[in-house]
Amino acid sequence: ISCWLLIRQDQSTGYTASSISPYTRNQHSSGDVNSTLSNNLGFGGHQSPEEGADTPVWLANGGAGAETTGRYFENRRKVSCGFSKDRNTMERLFKACEAYG
């Protein structure tokens, strides 16, 4: 969802991530943390909170986030966001998120 929101924000404002300077803006996976929410949703999660926080903390402390903008990261690696490839799914997801207010 976060990678989709990055794309959606750029579309709605007319700004691209690279045009917002001097700040960088990246999105990241928060991992697959074992939590009450993940357990209630039926997938449990296999990471500790510390493992799930690794990539966000790494980006915030310099990581690739210091020199890269407009990208999506998982496990300290820049990856392609699967949601960004399907416009219909992106629009449905955005509408579902908007419904939550």
Coordinates of N, CA and C in Angstrom, one line a residue:
I1 N 0.8 -1.2 0.0 CA 0.0 0.0 0.0 C 0.9 1.2 0.0
S2 N 1.9 1.2 0.8 CA 2.8 2.5 0.9 C 3.4 2.8 -0.5
C3 N 3.8 1.8 -1.3 CA 4.4 2.2 -2.6 C 3.3 2.8 -3.5
W4 N 2.1 2.3 -3.4 CA 1.0 2.8 -4.2 C 0.7 4.3 -3.8
L5 N 0.8 4.5 -2.5 CA 0.5 5.9 -2.0 C 1.5 6.9 -2.5
L6 N 2.8 6.4 -2.6 CA 3.8 7.3 -3.1 C 3.5 7.7 -4.6
I7 N 3.1 6.7 -5.4 CA 2.8 7.0 -6.8 C 1.6 7.9 -6.8
R8 N 0.5 7.6 -6.0 CA -0.7 8.4 -6.1 C -0.4 9.8 -5.6
Q9 N 0.4 10.1 -4.6 CA 0.7 11.4 -4.2 C 1.4 12.2 -5.3
D10 N 2.3 11.6 -6.1 CA 3.0 12.2 -7.2 C 2.0 12.6 -8.3
Q11 N 1.0 11.7 -8.5 CA 0.0 12.0 -9.6 C -0.9 13.1 -9.2
S12 N -1.3 13.1 -7.9 CA -2.3 14.1 -7.5 C -1.7 15.5 -7.3
T13 N -0.4 15.6 -7.0 CA 0.2 16.9 -6.8 C 0.9 17.5 -8.1
G14 N 1.2 16.6 -9.0 CA 1.9 17.0 -10.2 C 3.4 17.0 -9.9
Y15 N 3.9 16.8 -8.7 CA 5.3 16.7 -8.4 C 5.8 15.3 -8.5
T16 N 7.0 15.2 -9.0 CA 7.6 13.9 -8.9 C 8.5 13.9 -7.7
A17 N 8.8 12.7 -7.2 CA 9.7 12.6 -6.0 C 11.0 13.4 -6.3
S18 N 11.5 13.3 -7.5 CA 12.8 13.9 -7.7 C 12.7 15.4 -7.8
S19 N 11.5 16.0 -7.9 CA 11.4 17.5 -7.9 C 11.3 18.1 -6.6
I20 N 11.1 17.3 -5.5 CA 11.0 17.8 -4.2 C 12.4 17.8 -3.5
S21 N 13.0 18.9 -3.4 CA 14.4 19.0 -3.0 C 14.4 20.0 -1.8
P22 N 15.3 19.9 -0.9 CA 16.4 18.9 -0.7 C 16.0 17.6 0.0
Y23 N 14.7 17.3 0.1 CA 14.3 16.2 0.8 C 14.1 15.0 -0.1
T24 N 14.4 13.8 0.5 CA 14.1 12.6 -0.3 C 12.8 12.0 0.2
R25 N 12.1 11.3 -0.6 CA 10.8 10.6 -0.2 C 10.8 9.2 -0.8
N26 N 10.9 8.3 0.1 CA 10.9 6.9 -0.3 C 9.8 6.1 0.6
Q27 N 9.4 5.0 0.1 CA 8.5 4.1 0.8 C 9.2 2.8 1.2
H28 N 8.7 2.1 2.1 CA 9.3 0.9 2.5 C 8.3 -0.1 3.0
S29 N 8.7 -1.4 3.0 CA 7.9 -2.4 3.6 C 8.2 -2.4 5.1
S30 N 7.1 -2.6 5.9 CA 7.4 -2.6 7.3 C 7.6 -4.0 7.8
G31 N 7.9 -4.9 6.8 CA 8.2 -6.3 7.2 C 7.0 -7.1 7.4
D32 N 7.2 -8.3 7.8 CA 6.2 -9.3 8.1 C 6.2 -9.6 9.6
V33 N 5.9 -8.6 10.4 CA 6.0 -8.7 11.9 C 4.9 -9.5 12.4
N34 N 5.2 -10.4 13.4 CA 4.2 -11.2 14.1 C 3.5 -10.2 15.1
S35 N 2.2 -9.9 14.9 CA 1.5 -9.0 15.7 C 0.1 -9.5 15.9
T36 N -0.7 -8.9 16.8 CA -2.1 -9.3 17.0 C -2.8 -9.1 15.6
L37 N -2.6 -8.0 14.9 CA -3.2 -7.7 13.7 C -2.9 -8.8 12.7
S38 N -1.6 -9.1 12.5 CA -1.3 -10.2 11.5 C -1.9 -11.5 11.9
N39 N -1.9 -11.8 13.2 CA -2.5 -13.1 13.6 C -4.0 -13.1 13.4
N40 N -4.7 -12.0 13.7 CA -6.1 -11.9 13.4 C -6.5 -12.0 11.9
L41 N -5.5 -11.6 11.1 CA -5.8 -11.6 9.6 C -5.4 -13.0 9.1
G42 N -4.8 -13.8 9.9 CA -4.5 -15.2 9.5 C -3.2 -15.5 8.9
F43 N -2.3 -14.6 8.9 CA -1.0 -14.9 8.3 C 0.2 -14.8 9.3
G44 N -0.1 -14.4 10.5 CA 0.9 -14.5 11.6 C 2.1 -13.7 11.6
G45 N 2.8 -13.6 10.5 CA 4.1 -12.9 10.5 C 5.2 -13.7 11.1
H46 N 6.4 -13.5 10.6 CA 7.5 -14.3 11.0 C 8.7 -13.5 11.6
Q47 N 8.5 -12.2 11.6 CA 9.6 -11.3 12.0 C 9.3 -10.7 13.4
S48 N 10.4 -10.4 14.1 CA 10.2 -9.6 15.3 C 10.0 -8.1 15.0
P49 N 9.5 -7.3 15.9 CA 9.4 -5.9 15.6 C 10.8 -5.3 15.2
E50 N 11.8 -5.7 15.8 CA 13.2 -5.2 15.4 C 13.5 -5.5 14.0
E51 N 13.2 -6.7 13.6 CA 13.5 -7.1 12.2 C 12.6 -6.3 11.2
G52 N 11.3 -6.1 11.6 CA 10.5 -5.3 10.7 C 10.9 -3.9 10.6
A53 N 11.5 -3.3 11.7 CA 11.9 -1.9 11.7 C 13.2 -1.7 11.0
D54 N 13.9 -2.7 10.7 CA 15.3 -2.6 10.1 C 15.4 -1.7 8.9
T55 N 14.5 -1.9 7.9 CA 14.6 -1.1 6.7 C 14.2 0.3 6.9
P56 N 13.1 0.6 7.6 CA 12.7 2.0 7.9 C 13.8 2.8 8.6
V57 N 14.4 2.1 9.6 CA 15.4 2.8 10.4 C 16.6 3.0 9.6
W58 N 17.0 2.0 8.8 CA 18.1 2.1 7.9 C 18.0 3.3 6.9
L59 N 16.8 3.4 6.3 CA 16.5 4.6 5.4 C 16.6 5.9 6.1
A60 N 16.0 6.0 7.3 CA 15.9 7.2 8.1 C 17.3 7.7 8.5
N61 N 18.2 6.7 8.7 CA 19.6 7.0 9.2 C 20.6 7.2 8.1
G62 N 20.1 7.3 6.9 CA 21.1 7.5 5.8 C 20.9 6.5 4.7
G63 N 21.1 5.2 5.0 CA 20.9 4.2 4.0 C 20.9 4.7 2.6
A64 N 20.2 4.0 1.7 CA 20.1 4.5 0.4 C 19.2 5.7 0.3
G65 N 18.4 5.9 1.3 CA 17.4 7.0 1.4 C 18.1 8.4 1.3
A66 N 19.3 8.5 1.6 CA 20.0 9.8 1.6 C 20.3 10.2 0.1
E67 N 20.5 9.3 -0.8 CA 20.8 9.7 -2.1 C 19.8 9.2 -3.2
T68 N 18.7 8.5 -2.7 CA 17.7 8.0 -3.6 C 16.3 8.6 -3.2
T69 N 15.5 8.9 -4.2 CA 14.2 9.4 -3.9 C 13.1 8.7 -4.8
G70 N 11.9 8.6 -4.3 CA 10.8 8.1 -5.2 C 10.9 6.6 -5.4
R71 N 11.5 5.9 -4.5 CA 11.7 4.4 -4.6 C 11.0 3.7 -3.5
Y72 N 10.9 2.4 -3.7 CA 10.3 1.5 -2.7 C 11.3 0.5 -2.3
F73 N 11.4 0.2 -1.0 CA 12.5 -0.6 -0.4 C 11.9 -1.8 0.4
E74 N 12.5 -2.9 0.3 CA 12.2 -4.1 1.2 C 13.6 -4.7 1.5
N75 N 13.7 -5.0 2.8 CA 15.0 -5.7 3.2 C 16.2 -4.9 2.8
R76 N 16.2 -3.6 2.9 CA 17.3 -2.7 2.5 C 17.7 -2.8 1.1
R77 N 16.7 -3.2 0.2 CA 17.0 -3.2 -1.2 C 15.9 -2.5 -1.9
K78 N 16.3 -1.8 -3.0 CA 15.3 -1.1 -3.8 C 14.6 -2.2 -4.7
V79 N 13.3 -2.2 -4.7 CA 12.6 -3.2 -5.4 C 11.4 -2.5 -6.2
S80 N 10.9 -3.2 -7.2 CA 9.8 -2.7 -7.9 C 8.5 -3.0 -7.1
C81 N 7.6 -2.0 -7.1 CA 6.4 -2.2 -6.4 C 5.4 -2.9 -7.3
G82 N 4.9 -4.0 -6.9 CA 3.9 -4.8 -7.7 C 2.6 -4.0 -7.9
F83 N 2.2 -3.2 -6.9 CA 0.9 -2.5 -7.1 C 1.0 -1.5 -8.2
S84 N 2.2 -0.9 -8.5 CA 2.3 0.1 -9.5 C 2.1 -0.3 -10.9
K85 N 2.0 -1.6 -11.1 CA 1.9 -2.2 -12.5 C 0.5 -2.3 -12.9
D86 N -0.5 -2.3 -12.0 CA -1.9 -2.5 -12.3 C -2.8 -1.3 -11.9
R87 N -3.1 -0.5 -12.9 CA -3.8 0.8 -12.6 C -5.2 0.5 -12.0
N88 N -5.9 -0.5 -12.5 CA -7.2 -0.8 -11.9 C -7.1 -1.2 -10.4
T89 N -6.2 -2.0 -10.1 CA -6.0 -2.4 -8.7 C -5.6 -1.2 -7.9
M90 N -4.7 -0.4 -8.4 CA -4.3 0.8 -7.7 C -5.5 1.7 -7.3
E91 N -6.4 1.9 -8.3 CA -7.6 2.8 -8.1 C -8.5 2.2 -7.1
R92 N -8.7 0.8 -7.2 CA -9.6 0.2 -6.2 C -9.1 0.3 -4.8
L93 N -7.7 0.1 -4.7 CA -7.1 0.2 -3.4 C -7.2 1.6 -2.8
F94 N -7.0 2.6 -3.7 CA -7.1 4.0 -3.2 C -8.5 4.3 -2.7
K95 N -9.5 3.8 -3.4 CA -10.9 4.1 -3.0 C -11.2 3.3 -1.7
A96 N -10.7 2.1 -1.6 CA -10.9 1.4 -0.3 C -10.3 2.1 0.9
C97 N -9.1 2.6 0.7 CA -8.4 3.4 1.7 C -9.1 4.7 2.0
E98 N -9.6 5.4 1.0 CA -10.4 6.6 1.2 C -11.7 6.4 2.1
A99 N -12.3 5.2 1.9 CA -13.5 4.9 2.6 C -13.3 4.8 4.1
Y100 N -12.1 4.6 4.5 CA -11.7 4.5 5.9 C -11.6 5.9 6.6
G101 N -11.5 6.9 5.7 CA -11.5 8.3 6.2 C -10.1 8.6 6.7

